[in-house]
Amino acid sequence: MRRARSLLPRSLSLRGRLLAALLVLLACGLAVADVATYVSLRSFLLGRVDQQLTAAHDSVERAVLSLRGRNVDEWSLRQLGQIAPGVYVQWRDPDGRLVGVIDGRSQSAPPSTPRLPDRLPAPKVQGAGAGREPDAVLTVPAAERGGPAYRVRVSRLAFGRGTLVMALPLAEGAATLQRLLLVEALVTLTVLGVAAAVGLWLVRLGLRPLEDISATAATIARGDLTRRVARADPDTEVGRLGQDLNRMLGQIEAAFVERRASEARLRQSEERLRRFVGDASHELRTPVAAIRAYAELFRRGADRHPEDLPRLLRRIESEATRMGVLVDDLLLLTRLEQGRPLERRPVDLGAVAAEAVEAARAVDPQRPLELGIGRTDSVEVLGDQDRLRQVVDNLLANVRAHTPAGVAARVRVWSDAETEAGVVEVADDGPGLTREQAERAFERFYRADSSRSRVPNGSSAAGGAGLGLSIVAAIAAAHGGRALVRSTPGDGAVFRIELPLIANGEDAKPDTAVG
């Protein structure tokens, strides 16, 4: 197989190799069939001539034996020639000398005689009437140039009367074999031509999926990873190849999509990190600068104005406290993102919300604040009570920071049986958020007022550093929950926290105001 493969030019295409192999195999098969047909027909024709010689032998032998004791003249030989028409016969004596020639051929036949060898084969002595099987048979050429070959039978006459050499020309058989060769050549060429055309069509049809695969691969190489092989018949090798290629392309496309998504996430992470570093630097720079200024002021005037010392120390302490809160918030976010374990124990969200509302009323007694708890006995989740209290405190602080004084707010707690979650919802009647503000509400250091004003929406309350809602979302995620916001500009904002329940509770919307 390797040797046959090496005979084909290496530059030949797969289609050409398949077609060449097909034609070579077919040509070999036809050649074997032609040779077998030729040999079979030639053997048949020679056998038929041998039968004719055998049939003529008995008659000629009886006639020759009937001349025993008579003079053999030319007239007698011509009479013998009528016994075996078409047969050339030599009668030789026991010493091998020619007694006479019996020519049964017609006068119109072209003159031709067989070229007999100098030493004829020595046949066995046969009895009278014998000779059904030839004693010696051979094929010899014609004595004349261009004459037909002869089939020769050599046999001994009975009673030691000599030898009979009988010959029949093979011109008719040779013509038949020549016509057979011509027919075989024409048929072979025709079959090869038709086979080449049909084989080329079949090879093109069979290799068309490979062409599709090649075109698909070329398209993918240009960057289109969505292309797939159209023909994927699982019953063929090429079809299975197409299916495997489609699966491979799907995995490659998924890998590229994941890679692009990972790169996008990395860019977003880098952008958030840069923004985080910038915002953290800005937030820390302000109290640090204030502390430095107050310290510088104290150093320069402490000996001349000792009455200002308490005020300067209070300012330094206030800025240091503010900076400490910011650092604590950043450390808390870092610990939550690193997945550090929180305290896990049953926590009643209603009790946590009630404590946070009571504290908020003490901080801002002028703001109407309503607490609503569902009809269930308790809404219990598994978590860290202090962190969950921080969630509600931050949401209420966000209301104080971003809504005018006196704007009402509502805190509601219930269990949602459909989602199997405990829900804490803080709603206000403030100016609300735009769509962009709502999408970025839980980002670190994000504040709706890009100028970083500490008095948003005309409120006198001081604005925060923009970490409160980020901490809310991080704590909710650490408890296996999520933080959501729903708002319409001019129609207030609703912040919702969903946490997994310890046990399913009754789905009861808050309808009772407490306090």
Coordinates of C-alpha atoms in Angstrom, one line a residue:
M1 CA 0.0 0.0 0.0
R2 CA 2.8 2.4 0.8
R3 CA 4.6 1.4 -2.4
A4 CA 1.4 2.1 -4.4
R5 CA 1.0 5.4 -2.6
S6 CA 4.6 6.4 -3.4
L7 CA 3.9 5.9 -7.1
L8 CA 1.4 8.7 -7.1
P9 CA 2.8 12.3 -7.4
R10 CA 2.9 14.0 -4.1
S11 CA 1.5 17.2 -5.6
L12 CA -1.6 15.4 -6.8
S13 CA -4.7 16.5 -4.9
L14 CA -6.8 14.1 -2.9
R15 CA -9.5 14.1 -5.6
G16 CA -6.8 13.2 -8.2
R17 CA -5.4 10.5 -6.0
L18 CA -8.7 8.9 -5.4
L19 CA -9.6 9.0 -9.1
A20 CA -6.2 7.7 -10.1
A21 CA -6.5 4.8 -7.6
L22 CA -10.0 4.0 -8.9
L23 CA -8.9 4.0 -12.5
V24 CA -5.8 1.9 -11.8
L25 CA -7.8 -0.7 -9.9
L26 CA -10.4 -0.8 -12.6
A27 CA -7.8 -1.0 -15.4
C28 CA -6.2 -4.0 -13.6
G29 CA -9.5 -5.7 -13.2
L30 CA -10.4 -5.1 -16.8
A31 CA -7.0 -6.3 -18.0
V32 CA -7.4 -9.5 -15.9
A33 CA -10.9 -10.0 -17.4
D34 CA -9.6 -9.4 -20.9
V35 CA -6.7 -11.8 -20.6
A36 CA -8.9 -14.5 -19.1
T37 CA -11.5 -14.0 -21.9
Y38 CA -8.8 -14.1 -24.6
V39 CA -7.1 -17.2 -23.1
S40 CA -10.5 -18.9 -22.7
L41 CA -11.6 -18.2 -26.2
R42 CA -8.3 -19.2 -27.7
S43 CA -8.4 -22.5 -25.8
F44 CA -11.9 -23.1 -27.0
L45 CA -11.0 -22.4 -30.6
L46 CA -8.0 -24.7 -30.4
G47 CA -10.1 -27.4 -28.8
R48 CA -12.7 -27.1 -31.6
V49 CA -9.9 -27.4 -34.2
D50 CA -8.5 -30.4 -32.4
Q51 CA -12.0 -32.0 -32.4
Q52 CA -12.2 -31.4 -36.2
L53 CA -8.8 -33.1 -36.7
T54 CA -9.8 -36.0 -34.5
A55 CA -13.0 -36.4 -36.4
A56 CA -11.2 -36.3 -39.7
H57 CA -8.4 -38.7 -38.5
D58 CA -10.5 -41.8 -38.4
S59 CA -11.9 -41.3 -41.9
V60 CA -8.5 -40.6 -43.4
E61 CA -6.9 -43.5 -41.6
R62 CA -9.5 -46.0 -42.9
A63 CA -9.1 -44.6 -46.4
V64 CA -5.3 -44.9 -46.2
L65 CA -5.5 -48.4 -44.9
S66 CA -7.9 -49.4 -47.7
L67 CA -5.1 -48.6 -50.2
R68 CA -2.9 -51.3 -48.7
G69 CA -1.4 -53.2 -51.6
R70 CA -2.3 -50.7 -54.2
N71 CA -0.3 -48.1 -56.0
V72 CA -0.8 -44.7 -54.5
D73 CA -1.1 -42.2 -57.4
E74 CA -2.2 -38.6 -57.7
W75 CA -5.8 -39.6 -58.5
S76 CA -6.0 -41.7 -55.3
L77 CA -4.7 -38.8 -53.2
R78 CA -7.3 -36.4 -54.7
Q79 CA -10.0 -39.0 -53.8
L80 CA -8.6 -39.1 -50.3
G81 CA -8.7 -35.3 -50.1
Q82 CA -12.5 -35.4 -50.5
I83 CA -12.8 -37.5 -47.4
A84 CA -11.3 -34.7 -45.2
P85 CA -12.3 -31.4 -46.8
G86 CA -10.2 -28.4 -45.7
V87 CA -7.6 -30.6 -44.0
Y88 CA -4.0 -30.7 -45.1
V89 CA -2.6 -34.3 -44.7
Q90 CA 0.9 -35.8 -45.2
W91 CA 1.3 -39.5 -45.4
R92 CA 4.7 -40.7 -44.5
D93 CA 6.2 -44.2 -44.6
P94 CA 7.6 -45.9 -41.5
D95 CA 11.0 -44.4 -42.4
G96 CA 9.6 -40.9 -42.4
R97 CA 9.7 -40.4 -46.2
L98 CA 6.8 -38.6 -47.7
V99 CA 4.5 -40.9 -49.5
G100 CA 2.0 -38.3 -50.5
V101 CA 0.1 -35.1 -49.7
I102 CA -3.6 -35.2 -49.2
D103 CA -4.9 -31.7 -49.6
G104 CA -8.6 -31.3 -48.9
R105 CA -8.6 -27.6 -49.2
S106 CA -10.5 -25.9 -52.0
Q107 CA -8.8 -24.5 -55.1
S108 CA -9.9 -21.0 -54.2
A109 CA -8.0 -21.1 -50.8
P110 CA -4.8 -19.2 -50.8
P111 CA -1.8 -21.4 -51.3
S112 CA -0.3 -22.1 -47.9
T113 CA 1.3 -25.1 -46.1
P114 CA 2.4 -25.6 -42.5
R115 CA 6.1 -25.3 -41.7
L116 CA 6.7 -28.6 -40.0
P117 CA 9.7 -29.2 -37.8
D118 CA 12.5 -31.3 -38.9
R119 CA 11.9 -33.9 -36.2
L120 CA 8.2 -34.6 -35.7
P121 CA 7.1 -35.8 -32.3
A122 CA 7.1 -39.5 -32.1
P123 CA 3.5 -40.6 -31.4
K124 CA 2.6 -44.0 -29.9
V125 CA 1.5 -46.8 -32.1
Q126 CA -2.3 -46.9 -32.2
G127 CA -4.5 -49.7 -33.2
A128 CA -7.0 -49.5 -36.1
G129 CA -9.9 -47.2 -35.3
A130 CA -8.0 -45.5 -32.5
G131 CA -7.1 -41.9 -32.5
R132 CA -10.0 -40.2 -30.6
E133 CA -7.3 -38.5 -28.6
P134 CA -4.4 -37.0 -30.5
D135 CA -1.1 -38.7 -30.0
A136 CA 0.9 -35.5 -30.6
V137 CA -0.6 -32.0 -31.2
L138 CA 1.3 -28.8 -31.9
T139 CA 0.9 -25.4 -33.4
V140 CA 3.3 -24.3 -36.2
P141 CA 3.5 -21.3 -38.5
A142 CA 2.9 -21.3 -42.2
A143 CA 5.7 -22.1 -44.6
E144 CA 4.8 -19.0 -46.6
R145 CA 5.3 -15.5 -45.3
G146 CA 2.1 -13.9 -44.0
G147 CA 0.3 -17.2 -44.0
P148 CA -1.9 -18.5 -41.2
A149 CA -0.7 -20.6 -38.3
Y150 CA -1.6 -24.3 -38.4
R151 CA -2.8 -26.8 -35.8
V152 CA -1.0 -30.1 -36.5
R153 CA -1.8 -33.6 -35.3
V154 CA 0.8 -36.4 -35.7
S155 CA -0.3 -40.1 -35.3
R156 CA 1.0 -43.5 -36.5
L157 CA -1.0 -45.7 -38.8
A158 CA -2.0 -49.1 -37.7
F159 CA -0.1 -52.1 -38.9
G160 CA 3.1 -50.0 -39.2
R161 CA 1.9 -48.4 -42.4
G162 CA 3.6 -45.1 -41.5
T163 CA 2.6 -41.7 -40.0
L164 CA -0.3 -39.3 -40.7
V165 CA 0.4 -35.6 -40.3
M166 CA -2.9 -33.7 -40.3
A167 CA -3.1 -29.9 -40.2
L168 CA -5.9 -27.3 -40.2
P169 CA -5.2 -23.5 -40.7
L170 CA -6.0 -21.3 -37.7
A171 CA -6.9 -18.2 -39.9
E172 CA -10.5 -18.1 -38.8
G173 CA -9.6 -18.5 -35.1
A174 CA -6.9 -15.8 -35.4
A175 CA -9.4 -13.4 -37.0
T176 CA -11.8 -14.1 -34.2
L177 CA -9.2 -13.5 -31.6
Q178 CA -8.1 -10.2 -33.3
R179 CA -11.7 -9.1 -33.3
L180 CA -11.9 -10.0 -29.6
L181 CA -8.8 -8.0 -28.9
L182 CA -10.3 -5.0 -30.7
V183 CA -13.6 -5.3 -28.9
E184 CA -11.8 -5.7 -25.6
A185 CA -9.7 -2.6 -26.2
L186 CA -12.7 -0.5 -27.2
V187 CA -14.8 -1.8 -24.2
T188 CA -11.9 -1.2 -21.8
L189 CA -11.3 2.3 -23.0
T190 CA -15.0 3.1 -22.9
V191 CA -15.4 1.6 -19.4
L192 CA -12.4 3.5 -18.2
G193 CA -13.7 6.8 -19.7
V194 CA -17.2 6.3 -18.2
A195 CA -15.6 5.2 -14.9
A196 CA -13.4 8.3 -14.9
A197 CA -16.4 10.6 -15.5
V198 CA -18.6 8.8 -13.0
G199 CA -15.7 8.5 -10.5
L200 CA -14.9 12.2 -10.8
W201 CA -18.5 13.1 -10.1
L202 CA -18.7 10.7 -7.2
V203 CA -15.4 11.9 -5.7
R204 CA -16.5 15.5 -6.0
L205 CA -19.8 14.6 -4.4
G206 CA -18.1 12.7 -1.6
L207 CA -15.5 15.4 -1.0
R208 CA -18.0 18.3 -1.1
P209 CA -18.3 18.2 2.7
L210 CA -14.6 18.4 3.0
E211 CA -14.7 21.5 0.8
D212 CA -17.4 22.9 3.1
I213 CA -15.2 22.2 6.0
S214 CA -12.3 23.9 4.3
A215 CA -14.4 27.0 3.5
T216 CA -15.7 27.0 7.1
A217 CA -12.1 26.8 8.4
A218 CA -11.1 29.7 6.1
T219 CA -14.0 31.8 7.3
I220 CA -13.1 31.0 10.9
A221 CA -9.5 31.9 10.2
R222 CA -10.8 35.4 9.2
G223 CA -12.4 35.8 12.6
D224 CA -16.0 34.5 12.2
L225 CA -16.3 32.0 15.0
T226 CA -20.1 31.5 14.4
R227 CA -19.7 29.5 11.2
R228 CA -20.4 25.8 11.3
V229 CA -20.2 22.9 8.9
A230 CA -23.6 22.6 7.2
R231 CA -23.5 18.9 6.2
A232 CA -23.1 16.8 9.3
D233 CA -24.5 13.4 8.4
P234 CA -23.6 11.0 11.2
D235 CA -23.7 8.0 9.0
T236 CA -20.5 8.9 7.1
E237 CA -17.0 9.5 8.2
V238 CA -17.0 13.0 6.7
G239 CA -20.3 13.6 8.5
R240 CA -18.8 12.5 11.8
L241 CA -15.8 14.7 11.1
G242 CA -18.1 17.6 10.5
Q243 CA -20.0 17.0 13.8
D244 CA -16.7 16.7 15.7
L245 CA -15.5 19.9 14.0
N246 CA -18.7 21.7 15.0
R247 CA -18.4 20.6 18.6
M248 CA -14.7 21.7 18.5
L249 CA -15.8 25.1 17.0
G250 CA -18.5 25.4 19.6
Q251 CA -15.9 24.9 22.4
I252 CA -13.5 27.3 20.7
E253 CA -16.2 29.9 20.3
A254 CA -17.3 29.5 23.9
A255 CA -13.6 29.8 25.0
F256 CA -13.2 33.0 23.0
V257 CA -16.5 34.4 24.3
E258 CA -15.3 33.5 27.9
R259 CA -12.0 35.0 27.1
R260 CA -13.6 38.2 25.9
A261 CA -15.9 38.3 28.8
S262 CA -12.9 37.7 31.1
E263 CA -11.0 40.5 29.5
A264 CA -14.1 42.7 29.8
R265 CA -14.4 41.8 33.4
L266 CA -10.7 42.4 33.9
R267 CA -11.0 45.9 32.3
Q268 CA -14.0 46.6 34.4
S269 CA -12.1 45.4 37.5
E270 CA -9.1 47.5 36.6
E271 CA -11.4 50.5 36.0
R272 CA -13.2 49.9 39.3
L273 CA -9.8 49.5 41.0
R274 CA -8.5 52.8 39.5
R275 CA -11.7 54.5 40.5
F276 CA -11.6 52.9 43.9
V277 CA -8.0 54.0 44.5
G278 CA -8.8 57.5 43.2
D279 CA -11.9 57.8 45.3
A280 CA -10.2 56.3 48.4
S281 CA -7.3 58.7 48.0
H282 CA -9.7 61.6 47.6
E283 CA -11.7 60.6 50.7
L284 CA -8.7 60.0 52.8
R285 CA -6.9 63.1 51.6
T286 CA -9.6 65.4 52.9
P287 CA -9.4 64.3 56.6
V288 CA -5.6 63.9 56.5
A289 CA -5.3 67.4 55.1
A290 CA -7.7 68.8 57.7
I291 CA -5.8 67.1 60.5
R292 CA -2.5 68.4 59.1
A293 CA -3.9 71.9 58.9
Y294 CA -5.3 71.9 62.4
A295 CA -2.0 70.5 63.7
E296 CA -0.1 73.2 61.8
L297 CA -2.5 75.9 63.2
F298 CA -2.0 74.6 66.7
R299 CA 1.7 74.5 66.4
R300 CA 1.9 78.1 65.2
G301 CA -0.6 79.7 67.7
A302 CA -0.7 77.4 70.7
D303 CA 1.4 79.7 72.9
R304 CA -0.5 82.9 72.0
H305 CA -4.1 81.6 72.0
P306 CA -4.4 78.7 74.5
E307 CA -8.2 79.2 74.5
D308 CA -8.3 77.7 70.9
L309 CA -6.7 74.5 72.0
P310 CA -9.9 72.5 72.9
R311 CA -11.6 73.5 69.6
L312 CA -8.6 72.5 67.5
L313 CA -8.3 69.1 69.3
R314 CA -12.0 68.4 68.8
R315 CA -11.6 69.1 65.1
I316 CA -8.6 66.8 64.9
E317 CA -10.5 64.1 66.7
S318 CA -13.5 64.5 64.5
E319 CA -11.5 64.2 61.3
A320 CA -9.5 61.2 62.7
T321 CA -12.8 59.5 63.6
R322 CA -14.2 60.2 60.1
M323 CA -11.0 58.7 58.5
G324 CA -11.2 55.7 60.8
V325 CA -14.8 55.0 59.8
L326 CA -13.8 55.2 56.1
V327 CA -10.9 52.8 56.7
D328 CA -13.1 50.4 58.7
D329 CA -15.7 50.4 55.8
L330 CA -13.0 49.6 53.3
L331 CA -11.6 46.8 55.5
L332 CA -15.1 45.4 55.9
L333 CA -15.7 45.4 52.1
T334 CA -12.3 43.7 51.6
R335 CA -13.1 41.0 54.1
L336 CA -16.6 40.4 52.6
E337 CA -15.1 40.1 49.0
Q338 CA -12.5 37.7 50.3
G339 CA -15.3 35.4 51.5
R340 CA -14.2 35.5 55.1
P341 CA -16.8 33.6 57.3
L342 CA -19.4 35.6 59.1
E343 CA -21.2 34.7 62.3
R344 CA -24.0 32.3 61.6
R345 CA -27.0 32.1 63.9
P346 CA -30.8 32.6 63.6
V347 CA -31.6 36.3 63.3
D348 CA -35.1 37.9 63.5
L349 CA -35.2 40.5 60.7
G350 CA -38.2 42.1 62.3
A351 CA -36.4 42.7 65.6
V352 CA -33.3 44.0 63.7
A353 CA -35.5 46.4 61.7
A354 CA -37.3 47.6 64.8
E355 CA -34.0 48.4 66.6
A356 CA -32.7 50.3 63.5
V357 CA -35.9 52.3 63.1
E358 CA -35.8 53.2 66.8
A359 CA -32.2 54.5 66.5
A360 CA -33.0 56.4 63.3
R361 CA -36.0 58.2 65.0
A362 CA -33.6 59.3 67.8
V363 CA -31.1 60.6 65.2
D364 CA -33.7 62.4 63.0
P365 CA -36.9 62.9 65.1
Q366 CA -38.4 65.2 62.6
R367 CA -38.6 62.6 59.8
P368 CA -41.8 60.5 59.6
L369 CA -40.6 56.9 59.8
E370 CA -43.0 53.9 59.6
L371 CA -42.2 50.2 60.4
G372 CA -44.3 47.4 58.9
I373 CA -43.9 43.7 59.7
G374 CA -45.7 40.8 58.1
R375 CA -48.3 38.7 59.8
T376 CA -45.9 35.8 60.5
D377 CA -44.6 35.4 64.0
S378 CA -41.0 36.1 62.9
V379 CA -38.9 36.4 59.7
E380 CA -35.7 34.4 60.6
V381 CA -32.6 34.1 58.6
L382 CA -29.2 32.6 59.3
G383 CA -26.6 35.2 59.6
D384 CA -24.6 37.9 61.5
Q385 CA -27.0 40.1 63.5
D386 CA -24.6 43.0 63.8
R387 CA -23.9 43.0 60.0
L388 CA -27.6 42.7 59.2
R389 CA -28.3 45.6 61.6
Q390 CA -25.6 47.6 59.7
V391 CA -27.5 46.9 56.4
V392 CA -30.7 48.5 57.8
D393 CA -28.8 51.4 59.4
N394 CA -27.0 52.1 56.1
L395 CA -30.3 52.1 54.2
L396 CA -31.8 54.6 56.7
A397 CA -28.7 56.7 56.7
N398 CA -28.9 56.8 52.9
V399 CA -32.5 58.1 53.2
R400 CA -31.3 60.9 55.6
A401 CA -28.4 61.8 53.3
H402 CA -30.3 61.9 50.0
T403 CA -33.8 63.1 50.8
P404 CA -34.9 66.5 52.2
A405 CA -35.7 66.9 55.9
G406 CA -39.2 65.8 56.8
V407 CA -39.6 63.4 53.9
A408 CA -41.4 60.2 55.0
A409 CA -39.8 56.8 54.8
R410 CA -41.1 53.3 55.4
V411 CA -39.3 50.1 56.5
R412 CA -41.1 46.8 55.9
V413 CA -40.2 43.2 56.7
W414 CA -41.9 40.1 55.5
S415 CA -41.3 36.5 54.2
D416 CA -41.8 35.7 50.5
A417 CA -42.9 32.1 50.2
E418 CA -42.4 32.1 46.4
T419 CA -38.7 32.9 46.6
E420 CA -38.3 31.5 50.1
A421 CA -36.6 34.7 51.2
G422 CA -36.9 37.1 54.0
V423 CA -37.4 40.6 52.6
V424 CA -36.4 44.0 54.2
E425 CA -37.6 47.0 52.2
V426 CA -36.8 50.6 52.8
A427 CA -38.8 53.1 50.7
D428 CA -38.8 56.9 50.7
D429 CA -40.8 59.7 49.1
G430 CA -37.7 61.6 48.0
P431 CA -36.7 62.8 44.6
G432 CA -35.8 59.3 43.4
L433 CA -33.0 58.1 41.1
T434 CA -32.5 58.1 37.4
R435 CA -31.9 54.9 35.5
E436 CA -28.2 55.4 35.5
Q437 CA -28.1 56.3 39.1
A438 CA -30.1 53.2 40.0
E439 CA -27.8 50.9 38.0
R440 CA -24.7 52.3 39.8
A441 CA -26.2 52.8 43.3
F442 CA -24.3 49.9 44.8
E443 CA -20.9 50.8 43.3
R444 CA -18.2 51.9 45.7
F445 CA -17.7 55.7 46.2
Y446 CA -20.5 56.4 43.8
R447 CA -22.6 59.4 44.6
A448 CA -25.4 60.8 42.5
D449 CA -23.9 64.2 42.8
S450 CA -20.6 64.0 40.8
S451 CA -19.3 67.2 42.4
R452 CA -19.0 65.2 45.7
S453 CA -21.1 67.8 47.5
R454 CA -21.8 66.9 51.1
V455 CA -25.3 68.5 50.9
P456 CA -27.3 66.6 48.2
N457 CA -30.7 67.6 47.0
G458 CA -30.7 70.7 49.2
S459 CA -30.5 68.7 52.5
S460 CA -28.5 69.9 55.3
A461 CA -27.4 66.5 56.2
A462 CA -23.8 65.6 55.5
G463 CA -23.1 63.3 52.6
G464 CA -21.1 60.1 53.0
A465 CA -18.2 58.6 51.2
G466 CA -20.3 56.5 48.9
L467 CA -19.6 53.2 50.7
G468 CA -22.8 52.6 52.6
L469 CA -24.8 51.0 49.8
S470 CA -21.7 49.0 48.6
I471 CA -21.5 47.6 52.1
V472 CA -25.3 46.7 52.0
A473 CA -24.8 44.8 48.7
A474 CA -21.7 43.0 50.0
I475 CA -23.3 41.9 53.3
A476 CA -26.4 40.7 51.4
A477 CA -24.2 38.7 49.0
A478 CA -22.2 37.2 51.9
H479 CA -25.5 35.9 53.4
G480 CA -26.5 34.3 50.1
G481 CA -28.9 37.1 49.2
R482 CA -29.1 40.1 47.0
A483 CA -29.7 43.9 47.1
L484 CA -32.1 45.5 44.7
V485 CA -33.2 49.1 44.0
R486 CA -36.4 50.3 42.2
S487 CA -36.8 54.0 41.6
T488 CA -38.5 56.6 39.3
P489 CA -37.3 60.2 39.2
G490 CA -39.7 62.3 41.3
D491 CA -41.4 59.3 42.8
G492 CA -39.0 58.1 45.5
A493 CA -36.7 55.1 45.8
V494 CA -37.2 51.6 47.1
F495 CA -34.2 49.5 48.3
R496 CA -34.9 45.8 48.8
I497 CA -32.8 43.2 50.6
E498 CA -33.6 39.5 50.0
L499 CA -32.1 36.8 52.3
P500 CA -32.6 33.0 52.4
L501 CA -35.1 32.0 55.2
I502 CA -34.3 29.3 57.7
A503 CA -37.8 27.9 57.2
N504 CA -40.6 28.8 54.8
G505 CA -43.0 31.3 56.2
E506 CA -46.4 32.6 55.2
D507 CA -46.3 35.0 52.3
A508 CA -47.8 38.1 54.1
K509 CA -47.2 41.6 52.8
P510 CA -46.8 44.2 55.6
D511 CA -50.1 45.8 56.4
T512 CA -49.7 46.8 60.1
A513 CA -47.7 49.9 61.2
V514 CA -45.8 49.5 64.4
G515 CA -45.1 52.6 66.5

